[in-house]
mmCIF file of N, CA and C in Angstrom:
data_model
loop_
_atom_site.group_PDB
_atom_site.id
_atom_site.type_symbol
_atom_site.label_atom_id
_atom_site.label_comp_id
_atom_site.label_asym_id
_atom_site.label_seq_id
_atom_site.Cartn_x
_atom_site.Cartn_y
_atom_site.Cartn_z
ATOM 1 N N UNK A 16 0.820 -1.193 0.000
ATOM 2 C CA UNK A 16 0.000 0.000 0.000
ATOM 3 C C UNK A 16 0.858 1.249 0.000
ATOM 4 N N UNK A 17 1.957 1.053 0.750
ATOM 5 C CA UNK A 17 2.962 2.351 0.887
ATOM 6 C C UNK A 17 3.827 2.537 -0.433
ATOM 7 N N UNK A 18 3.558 2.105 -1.680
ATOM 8 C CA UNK A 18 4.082 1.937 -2.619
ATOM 9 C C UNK A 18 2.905 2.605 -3.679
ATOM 10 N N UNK A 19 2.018 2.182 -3.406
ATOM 11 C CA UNK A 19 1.068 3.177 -4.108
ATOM 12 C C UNK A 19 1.125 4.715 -3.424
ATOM 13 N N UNK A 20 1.124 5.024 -2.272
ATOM 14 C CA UNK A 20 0.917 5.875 -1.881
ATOM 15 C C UNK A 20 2.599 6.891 -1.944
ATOM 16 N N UNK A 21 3.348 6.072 -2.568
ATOM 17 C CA UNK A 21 4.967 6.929 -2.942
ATOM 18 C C UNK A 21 4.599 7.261 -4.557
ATOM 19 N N UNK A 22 3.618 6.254 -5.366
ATOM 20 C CA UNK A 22 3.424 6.554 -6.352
ATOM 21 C C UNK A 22 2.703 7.698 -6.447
ATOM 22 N N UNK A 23 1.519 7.765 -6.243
ATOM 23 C CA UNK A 23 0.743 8.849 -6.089
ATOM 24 C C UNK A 23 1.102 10.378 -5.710
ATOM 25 N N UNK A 24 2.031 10.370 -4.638
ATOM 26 C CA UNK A 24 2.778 11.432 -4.031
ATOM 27 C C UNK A 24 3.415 11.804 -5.010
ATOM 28 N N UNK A 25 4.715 10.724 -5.866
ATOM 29 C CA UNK A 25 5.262 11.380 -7.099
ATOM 30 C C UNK A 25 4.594 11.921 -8.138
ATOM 31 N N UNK A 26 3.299 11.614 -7.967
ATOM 32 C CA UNK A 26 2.816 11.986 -9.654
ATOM 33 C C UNK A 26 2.197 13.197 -9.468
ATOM 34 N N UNK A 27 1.629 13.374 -7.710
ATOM 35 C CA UNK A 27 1.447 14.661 -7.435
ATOM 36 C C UNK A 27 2.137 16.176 -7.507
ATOM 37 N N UNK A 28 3.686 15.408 -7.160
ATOM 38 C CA UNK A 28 4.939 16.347 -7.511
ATOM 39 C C UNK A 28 4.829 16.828 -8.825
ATOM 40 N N UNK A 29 4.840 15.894 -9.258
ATOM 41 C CA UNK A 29 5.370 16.093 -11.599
ATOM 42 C C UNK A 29 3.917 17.170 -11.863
ATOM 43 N N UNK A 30 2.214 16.583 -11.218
ATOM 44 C CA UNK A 30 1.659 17.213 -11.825
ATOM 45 C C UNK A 30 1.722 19.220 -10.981
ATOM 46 N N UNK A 31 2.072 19.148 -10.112
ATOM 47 C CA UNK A 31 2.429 20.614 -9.784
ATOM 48 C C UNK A 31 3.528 21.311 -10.461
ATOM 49 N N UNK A 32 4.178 20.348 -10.738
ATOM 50 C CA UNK A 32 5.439 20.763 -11.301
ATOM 51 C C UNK A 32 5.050 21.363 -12.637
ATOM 52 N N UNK A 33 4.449 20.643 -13.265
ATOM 53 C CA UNK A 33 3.723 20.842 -14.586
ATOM 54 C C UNK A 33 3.034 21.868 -14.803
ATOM 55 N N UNK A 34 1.746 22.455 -13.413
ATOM 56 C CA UNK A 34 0.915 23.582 -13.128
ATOM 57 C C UNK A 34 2.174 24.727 -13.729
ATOM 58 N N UNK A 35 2.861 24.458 -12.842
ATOM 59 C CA UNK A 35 3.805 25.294 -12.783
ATOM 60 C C UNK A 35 4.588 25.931 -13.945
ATOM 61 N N UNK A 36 5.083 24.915 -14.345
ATOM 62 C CA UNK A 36 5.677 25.317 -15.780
ATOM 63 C C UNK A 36 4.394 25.676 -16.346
ATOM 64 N N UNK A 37 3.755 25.287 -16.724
ATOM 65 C CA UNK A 37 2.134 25.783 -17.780
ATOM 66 C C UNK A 37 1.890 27.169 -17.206
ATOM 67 N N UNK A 38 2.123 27.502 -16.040
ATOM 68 C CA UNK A 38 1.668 28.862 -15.811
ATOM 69 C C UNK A 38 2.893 30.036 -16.554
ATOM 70 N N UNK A 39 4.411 29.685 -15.977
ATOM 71 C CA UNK A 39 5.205 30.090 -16.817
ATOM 72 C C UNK A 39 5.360 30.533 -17.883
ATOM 73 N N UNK A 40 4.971 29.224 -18.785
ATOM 74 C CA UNK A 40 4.577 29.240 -20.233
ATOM 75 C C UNK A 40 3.412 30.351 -20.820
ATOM 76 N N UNK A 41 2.669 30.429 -19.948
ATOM 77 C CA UNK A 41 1.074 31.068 -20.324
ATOM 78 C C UNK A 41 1.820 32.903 -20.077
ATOM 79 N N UNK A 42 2.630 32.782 -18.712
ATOM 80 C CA UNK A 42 3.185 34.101 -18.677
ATOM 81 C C UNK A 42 4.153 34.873 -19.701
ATOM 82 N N UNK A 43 4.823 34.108 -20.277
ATOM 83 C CA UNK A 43 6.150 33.795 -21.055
ATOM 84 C C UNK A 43 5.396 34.628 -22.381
ATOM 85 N N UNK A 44 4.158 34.026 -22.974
ATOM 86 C CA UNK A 44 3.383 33.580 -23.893
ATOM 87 C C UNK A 44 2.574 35.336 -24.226
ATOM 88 N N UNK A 45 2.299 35.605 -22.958
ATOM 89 C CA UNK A 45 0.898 36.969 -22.604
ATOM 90 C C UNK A 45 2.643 38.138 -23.050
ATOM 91 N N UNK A 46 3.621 37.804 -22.233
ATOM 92 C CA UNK A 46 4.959 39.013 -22.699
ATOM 93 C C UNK A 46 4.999 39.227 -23.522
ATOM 94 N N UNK A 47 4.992 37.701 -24.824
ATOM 95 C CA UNK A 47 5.645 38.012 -26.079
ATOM 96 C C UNK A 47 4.927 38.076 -26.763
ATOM 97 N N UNK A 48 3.199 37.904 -27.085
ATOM 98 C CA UNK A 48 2.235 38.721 -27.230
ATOM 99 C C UNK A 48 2.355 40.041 -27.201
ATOM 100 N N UNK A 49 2.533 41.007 -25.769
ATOM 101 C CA UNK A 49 2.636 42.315 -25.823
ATOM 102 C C UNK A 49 3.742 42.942 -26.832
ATOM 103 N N UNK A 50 4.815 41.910 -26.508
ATOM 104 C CA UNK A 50 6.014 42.593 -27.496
ATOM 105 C C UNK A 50 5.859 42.712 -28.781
ATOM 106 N N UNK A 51 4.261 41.948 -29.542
ATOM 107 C CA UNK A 51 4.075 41.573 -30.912
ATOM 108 C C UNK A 51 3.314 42.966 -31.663
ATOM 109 N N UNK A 52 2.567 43.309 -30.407
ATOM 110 C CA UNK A 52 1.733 44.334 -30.244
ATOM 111 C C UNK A 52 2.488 45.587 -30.555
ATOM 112 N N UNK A 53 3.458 45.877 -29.779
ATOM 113 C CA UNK A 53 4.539 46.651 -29.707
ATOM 114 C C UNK A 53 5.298 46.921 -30.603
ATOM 115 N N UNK A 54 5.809 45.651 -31.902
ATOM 116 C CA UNK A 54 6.588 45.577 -32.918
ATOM 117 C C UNK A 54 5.373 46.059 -34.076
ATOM 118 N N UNK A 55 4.427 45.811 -34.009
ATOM 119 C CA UNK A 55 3.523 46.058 -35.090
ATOM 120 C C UNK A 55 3.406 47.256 -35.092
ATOM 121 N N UNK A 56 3.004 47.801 -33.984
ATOM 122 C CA UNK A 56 2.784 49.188 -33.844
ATOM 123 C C UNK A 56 3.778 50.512 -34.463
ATOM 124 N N UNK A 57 5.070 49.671 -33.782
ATOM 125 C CA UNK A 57 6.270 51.125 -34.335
ATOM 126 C C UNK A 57 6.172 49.986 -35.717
ATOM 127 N N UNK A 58 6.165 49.318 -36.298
ATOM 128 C CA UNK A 58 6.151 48.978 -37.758
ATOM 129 C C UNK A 58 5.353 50.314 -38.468
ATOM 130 N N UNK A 59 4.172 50.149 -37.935
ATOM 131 C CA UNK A 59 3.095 50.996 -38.896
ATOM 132 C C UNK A 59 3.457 52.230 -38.512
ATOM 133 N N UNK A 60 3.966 52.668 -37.455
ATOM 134 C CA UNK A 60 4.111 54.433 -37.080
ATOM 135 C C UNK A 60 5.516 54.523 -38.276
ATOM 136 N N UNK A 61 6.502 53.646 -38.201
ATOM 137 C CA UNK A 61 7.501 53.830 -39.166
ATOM 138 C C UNK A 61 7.311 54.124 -40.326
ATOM 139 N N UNK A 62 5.891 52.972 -41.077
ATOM 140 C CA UNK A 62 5.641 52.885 -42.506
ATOM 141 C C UNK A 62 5.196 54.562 -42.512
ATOM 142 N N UNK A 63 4.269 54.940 -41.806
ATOM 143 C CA UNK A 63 3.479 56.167 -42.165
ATOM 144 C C UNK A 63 4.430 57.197 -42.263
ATOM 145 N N UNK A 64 5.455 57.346 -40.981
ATOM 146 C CA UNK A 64 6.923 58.326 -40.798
ATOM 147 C C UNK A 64 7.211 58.094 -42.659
ATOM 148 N N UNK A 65 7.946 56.990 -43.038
ATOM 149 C CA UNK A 65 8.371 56.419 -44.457
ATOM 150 C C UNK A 65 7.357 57.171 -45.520
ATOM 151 N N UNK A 66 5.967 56.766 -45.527
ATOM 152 C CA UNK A 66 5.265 57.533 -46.554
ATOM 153 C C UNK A 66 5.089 58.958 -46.623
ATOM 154 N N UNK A 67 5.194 59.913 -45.355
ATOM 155 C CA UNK A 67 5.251 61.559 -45.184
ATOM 156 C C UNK A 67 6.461 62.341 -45.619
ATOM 157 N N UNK A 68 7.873 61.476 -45.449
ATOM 158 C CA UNK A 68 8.898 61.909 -45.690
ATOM 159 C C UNK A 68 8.309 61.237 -47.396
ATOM 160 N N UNK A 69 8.796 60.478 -47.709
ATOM 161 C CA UNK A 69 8.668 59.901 -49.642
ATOM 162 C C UNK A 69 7.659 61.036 -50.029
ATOM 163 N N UNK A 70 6.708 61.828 -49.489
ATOM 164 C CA UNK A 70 5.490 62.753 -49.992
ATOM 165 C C UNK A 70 6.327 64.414 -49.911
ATOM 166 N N UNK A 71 7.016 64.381 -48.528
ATOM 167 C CA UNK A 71 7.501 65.499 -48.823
ATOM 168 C C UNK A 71 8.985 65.948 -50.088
ATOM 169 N N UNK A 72 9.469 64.464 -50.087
ATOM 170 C CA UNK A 72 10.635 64.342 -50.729
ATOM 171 C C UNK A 72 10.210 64.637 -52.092
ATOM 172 N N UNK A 73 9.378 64.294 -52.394
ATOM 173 C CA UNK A 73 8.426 64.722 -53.789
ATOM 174 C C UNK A 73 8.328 65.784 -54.025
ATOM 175 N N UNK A 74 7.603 66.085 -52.822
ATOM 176 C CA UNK A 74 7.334 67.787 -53.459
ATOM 177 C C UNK A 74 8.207 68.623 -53.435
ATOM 178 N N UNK A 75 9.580 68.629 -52.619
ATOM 179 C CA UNK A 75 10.832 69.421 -52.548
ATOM 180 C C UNK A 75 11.153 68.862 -53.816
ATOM 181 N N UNK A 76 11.037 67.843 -54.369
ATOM 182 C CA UNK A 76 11.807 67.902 -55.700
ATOM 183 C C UNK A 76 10.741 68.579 -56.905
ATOM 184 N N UNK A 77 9.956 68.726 -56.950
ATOM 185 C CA UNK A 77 8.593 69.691 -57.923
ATOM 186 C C UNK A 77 9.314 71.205 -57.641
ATOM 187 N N UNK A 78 9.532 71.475 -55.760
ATOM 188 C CA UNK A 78 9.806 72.929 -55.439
ATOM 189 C C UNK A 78 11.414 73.344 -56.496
ATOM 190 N N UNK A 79 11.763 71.922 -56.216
ATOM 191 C CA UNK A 79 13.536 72.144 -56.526
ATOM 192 C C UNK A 79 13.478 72.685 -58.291
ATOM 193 N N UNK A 80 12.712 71.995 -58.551
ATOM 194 C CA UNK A 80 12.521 72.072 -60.539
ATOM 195 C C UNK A 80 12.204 72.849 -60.733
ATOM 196 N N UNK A 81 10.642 73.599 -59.805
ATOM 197 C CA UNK A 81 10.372 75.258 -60.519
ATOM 198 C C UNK A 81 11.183 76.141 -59.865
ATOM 199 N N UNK A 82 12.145 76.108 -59.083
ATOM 200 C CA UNK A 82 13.428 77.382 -59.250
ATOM 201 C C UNK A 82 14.196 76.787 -59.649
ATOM 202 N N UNK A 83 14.154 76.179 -61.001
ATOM 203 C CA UNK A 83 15.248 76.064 -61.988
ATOM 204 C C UNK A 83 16.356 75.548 -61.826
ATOM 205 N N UNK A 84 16.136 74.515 -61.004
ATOM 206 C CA UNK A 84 16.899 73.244 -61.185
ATOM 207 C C UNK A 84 16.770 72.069 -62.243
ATOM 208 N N UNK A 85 18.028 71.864 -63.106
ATOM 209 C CA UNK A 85 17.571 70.835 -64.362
ATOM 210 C C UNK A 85 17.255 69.625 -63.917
ATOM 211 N N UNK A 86 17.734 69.312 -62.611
ATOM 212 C CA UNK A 86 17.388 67.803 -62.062
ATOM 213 C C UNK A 86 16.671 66.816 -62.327
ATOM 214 N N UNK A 87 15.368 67.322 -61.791
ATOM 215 C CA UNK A 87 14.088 66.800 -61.789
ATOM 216 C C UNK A 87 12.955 67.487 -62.908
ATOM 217 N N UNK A 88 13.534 68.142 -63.857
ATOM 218 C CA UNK A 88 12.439 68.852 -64.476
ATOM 219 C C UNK A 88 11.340 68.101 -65.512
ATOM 220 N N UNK A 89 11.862 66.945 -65.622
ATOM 221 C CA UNK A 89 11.338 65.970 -66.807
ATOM 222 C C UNK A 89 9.849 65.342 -65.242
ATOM 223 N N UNK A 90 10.458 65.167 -64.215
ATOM 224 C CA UNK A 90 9.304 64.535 -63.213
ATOM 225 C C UNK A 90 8.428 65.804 -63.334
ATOM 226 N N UNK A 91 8.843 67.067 -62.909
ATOM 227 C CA UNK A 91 7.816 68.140 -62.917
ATOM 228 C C UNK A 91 6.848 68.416 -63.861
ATOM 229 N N UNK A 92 7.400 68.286 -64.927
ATOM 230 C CA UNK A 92 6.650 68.134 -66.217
ATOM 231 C C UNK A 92 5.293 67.292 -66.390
ATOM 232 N N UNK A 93 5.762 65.950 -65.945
ATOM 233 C CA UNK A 93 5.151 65.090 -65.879
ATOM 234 C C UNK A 93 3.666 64.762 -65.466
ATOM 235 N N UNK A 94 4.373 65.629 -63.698
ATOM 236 C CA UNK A 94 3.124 66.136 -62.936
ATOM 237 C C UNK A 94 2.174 67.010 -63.027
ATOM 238 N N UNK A 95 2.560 67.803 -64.141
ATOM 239 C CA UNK A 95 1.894 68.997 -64.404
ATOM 240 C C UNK A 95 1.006 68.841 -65.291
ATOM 241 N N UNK A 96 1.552 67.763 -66.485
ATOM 242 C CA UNK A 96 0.618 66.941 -67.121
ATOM 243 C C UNK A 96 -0.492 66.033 -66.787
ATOM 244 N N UNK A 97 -0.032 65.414 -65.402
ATOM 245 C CA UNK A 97 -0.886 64.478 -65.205
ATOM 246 C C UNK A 97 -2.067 65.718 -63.719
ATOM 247 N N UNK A 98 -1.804 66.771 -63.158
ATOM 248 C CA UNK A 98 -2.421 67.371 -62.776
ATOM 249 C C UNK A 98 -3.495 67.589 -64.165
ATOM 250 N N UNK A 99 -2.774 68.658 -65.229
ATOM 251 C CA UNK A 99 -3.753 68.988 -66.109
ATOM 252 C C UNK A 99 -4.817 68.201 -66.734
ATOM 253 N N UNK A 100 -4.681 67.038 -66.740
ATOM 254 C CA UNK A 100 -5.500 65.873 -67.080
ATOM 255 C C UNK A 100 -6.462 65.688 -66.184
ATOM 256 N N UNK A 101 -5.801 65.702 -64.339
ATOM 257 C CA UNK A 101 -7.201 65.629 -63.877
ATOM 258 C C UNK A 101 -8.301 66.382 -63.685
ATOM 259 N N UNK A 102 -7.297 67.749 -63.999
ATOM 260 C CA UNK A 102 -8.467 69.094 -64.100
ATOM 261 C C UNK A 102 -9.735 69.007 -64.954
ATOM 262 N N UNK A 103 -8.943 68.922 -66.204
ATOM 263 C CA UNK A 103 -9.902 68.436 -67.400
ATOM 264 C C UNK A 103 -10.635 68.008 -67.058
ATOM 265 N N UNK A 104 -10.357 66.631 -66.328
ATOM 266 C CA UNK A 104 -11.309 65.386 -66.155
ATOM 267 C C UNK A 104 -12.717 65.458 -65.155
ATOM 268 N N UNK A 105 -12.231 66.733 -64.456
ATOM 269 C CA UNK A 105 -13.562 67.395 -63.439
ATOM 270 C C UNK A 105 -14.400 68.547 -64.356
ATOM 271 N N UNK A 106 -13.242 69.440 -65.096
ATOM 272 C CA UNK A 106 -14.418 70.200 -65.985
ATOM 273 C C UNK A 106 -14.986 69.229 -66.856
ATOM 274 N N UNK A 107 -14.930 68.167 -67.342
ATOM 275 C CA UNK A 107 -15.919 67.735 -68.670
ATOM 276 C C UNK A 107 -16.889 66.666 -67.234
ATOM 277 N N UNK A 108 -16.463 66.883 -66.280
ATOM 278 C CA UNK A 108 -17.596 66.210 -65.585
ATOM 279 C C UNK A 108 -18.512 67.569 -64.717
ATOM 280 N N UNK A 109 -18.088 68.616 -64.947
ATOM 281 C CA UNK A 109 -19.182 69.673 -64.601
ATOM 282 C C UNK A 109 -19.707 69.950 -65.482
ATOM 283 N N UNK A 110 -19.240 69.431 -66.258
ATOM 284 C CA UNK A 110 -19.823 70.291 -68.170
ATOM 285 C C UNK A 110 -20.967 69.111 -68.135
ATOM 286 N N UNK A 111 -20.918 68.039 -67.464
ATOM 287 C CA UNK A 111 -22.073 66.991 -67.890
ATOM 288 C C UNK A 111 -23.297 67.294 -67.268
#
């Protein structure tokens, strides 16, 4: 009987032991969750930082071309064309 009852005792150990680690794990688990949260977040604040600068970098180069810089003047052009097009494209839709 005292042999079952050393068994039992051990398996009581392993299964606390186990609680134990599983709680660990679950804690371990909820951290690196938050940290996922955290990485996503400055991801997207970065991307948006990335797309405001690429928007302003644009338009300093439009500013740079109309005071007569040869640089970029073929992009300015471009834009000016594809502005004038969408203008158009609202007057023949007020004209309708």
């Amino acid at each position: 009987m005292s042999e079952i009852a050393e068994i039992i005792e051990t398996l009581e150990i392993k299964i606390q032991k186990l609680f134990i680690k599983m709680n660990d794990l679950e804690e371990r688990n909820q951290a690196l969750q938050q940290e996922i949260k955290i990485s996503i977040q400055s991801h997207q604040n970065q991307t948006l930082a990335y797309e405001a600068l690429k928007k302003d970098f644009e338009t300093l180069k439009i500013t740079n071309s109309l005071l007569g810089s040869e640089d970029y003047k073929r992009d300015t052009k471009l834009k000016i064309n594809s502005l004038i097009r969408e203008i158009d494209y609202c007057i023949a839709q007020l004209a309708d």
